[in-house]
XYZ file of C-alpha atoms in Angstrom:
141
model
C 77.223 121.925 106.708
C 76.797 121.486 103.309
C 78.354 122.387 100.384
C 76.784 124.842 97.653
C 77.193 125.145 94.003
C 77.427 127.982 92.220
C 76.409 128.354 88.433
C 77.613 131.430 86.384
C 79.880 132.402 83.247
C 82.811 133.625 84.657
C 82.019 137.080 85.714
C 80.511 138.689 88.444
C 77.649 139.470 87.544
C 74.421 138.650 89.171
C 75.924 135.541 91.007
C 78.919 137.907 92.823
C 75.532 138.928 95.592
C 75.694 134.934 96.306
C 79.101 134.236 96.450
C 79.530 137.450 99.076
C 77.096 136.002 101.081
C 78.318 132.756 101.041
C 81.759 134.020 102.254
C 79.696 136.381 104.846
C 78.319 133.607 106.138
C 81.240 131.223 105.730
C 79.682 129.001 103.844
C 81.872 126.466 102.148
C 80.735 126.152 98.396
C 81.450 125.352 94.325
C 81.959 128.338 91.555
C 81.751 126.761 88.798
C 82.070 128.970 86.032
C 81.463 128.458 82.192
C 83.215 129.037 80.142
C 80.834 129.710 77.296
C 80.579 133.494 77.052
C 81.248 133.974 73.336
C 85.005 133.572 71.532
C 86.409 136.745 72.518
C 84.611 140.170 73.485
C 82.953 140.996 70.936
C 80.996 137.782 71.039
C 80.450 138.278 74.322
C 78.845 141.314 74.181
C 76.544 140.101 71.892
C 75.790 136.941 73.693
C 75.306 139.743 77.072
C 72.830 141.818 75.183
C 70.504 138.233 73.682
C 70.155 137.675 77.519
C 69.790 141.839 78.566
C 67.203 141.562 76.191
C 65.575 139.063 77.619
C 65.940 140.010 81.034
C 63.856 143.262 79.738
C 60.760 141.406 78.528
C 61.733 139.494 81.244
C 61.223 142.922 84.079
C 58.477 142.962 81.631
C 55.704 140.076 81.772
C 56.255 138.992 85.347
C 54.605 142.155 87.097
C 51.763 141.746 85.234
C 50.986 138.138 85.094
C 51.962 137.451 88.892
C 51.061 140.936 90.707
C 47.804 139.850 92.854
C 44.701 142.504 91.225
C 41.644 142.697 92.830
C 39.969 143.533 89.534
C 40.507 141.203 86.611
C 39.593 144.323 84.124
C 42.131 145.169 85.201
C 45.072 143.020 84.925
C 42.428 142.340 80.779
C 44.586 144.873 80.145
C 47.805 145.130 81.441
C 48.143 141.368 79.899
C 46.635 142.959 76.509
C 48.640 145.905 76.768
C 51.308 143.151 77.440
C 50.369 140.842 74.412
C 50.014 143.944 71.913
C 52.434 146.234 72.837
C 55.690 145.069 74.707
C 55.898 141.272 73.661
C 56.303 142.610 70.057
C 58.360 144.442 69.999
C 60.895 142.035 72.395
C 60.025 140.001 70.079
C 61.219 142.184 67.490
C 64.309 143.307 69.072
C 65.429 139.426 69.853
C 64.699 138.922 65.947
C 66.975 142.097 64.722
C 69.725 140.543 67.494
C 69.169 137.087 65.921
C 69.568 138.018 62.383
C 72.437 140.681 63.609
C 74.483 138.173 66.008
C 73.890 134.501 63.742
C 75.580 134.094 60.698
C 72.238 132.052 59.553
C 73.356 129.444 61.603
C 70.733 128.200 64.125
C 72.640 130.393 67.677
C 72.114 133.386 68.943
C 75.930 134.006 68.928
C 77.880 131.961 66.272
C 77.515 128.467 65.550
C 77.787 127.182 68.745
C 76.316 126.605 72.393
C 76.817 130.142 74.636
C 76.134 130.672 78.459
C 72.221 130.627 77.520
C 71.656 126.967 76.432
C 74.273 125.756 78.702
C 73.614 127.099 82.062
C 69.730 125.635 81.941
C 71.197 122.903 81.067
C 72.770 122.281 83.776
C 69.779 123.861 85.670
C 67.546 121.532 84.297
C 70.338 118.558 85.315
C 70.072 119.020 89.333
C 69.125 116.220 90.874
C 65.952 117.610 92.355
C 65.155 119.965 90.179
C 64.755 117.745 87.245
C 62.947 115.428 90.026
C 60.062 118.645 89.811
C 60.560 118.768 85.449
C 58.934 115.813 85.362
C 56.679 116.337 88.091
C 55.178 119.390 88.156
C 51.637 120.430 86.755
C 51.068 121.591 83.332
C 49.999 124.982 82.686
C 50.081 127.488 80.000
C 52.987 129.258 81.570
């Protein structure tokens, strides 16, 4: 039986459901937890605020762009509404968080790497994902 690797930060969060599924099925797995969640509770809260803002944006974006809409005019209206109303609002929120949290640095929180970037890098290093990323077609999104 394969042993899976679950990468997540050192909290239950969204990964806990996967951990419970592994446990229920008797599936062994490596529970790899990132430490890059912030140096203290305040930094952790700031990292969570940035991640939650990005999640809010994706939750608005996904149904519009990935929904099977028969009526092209309705789809265009949805995309236009997202681009003119939702996207600017969420980008403004992210800009506010970056200005408030970054201390003038290049990162959203503090001047060091957090789990947001570390998670992406770890996922992209997985051999099959890395191979896919090299061979996937170029698309607008």
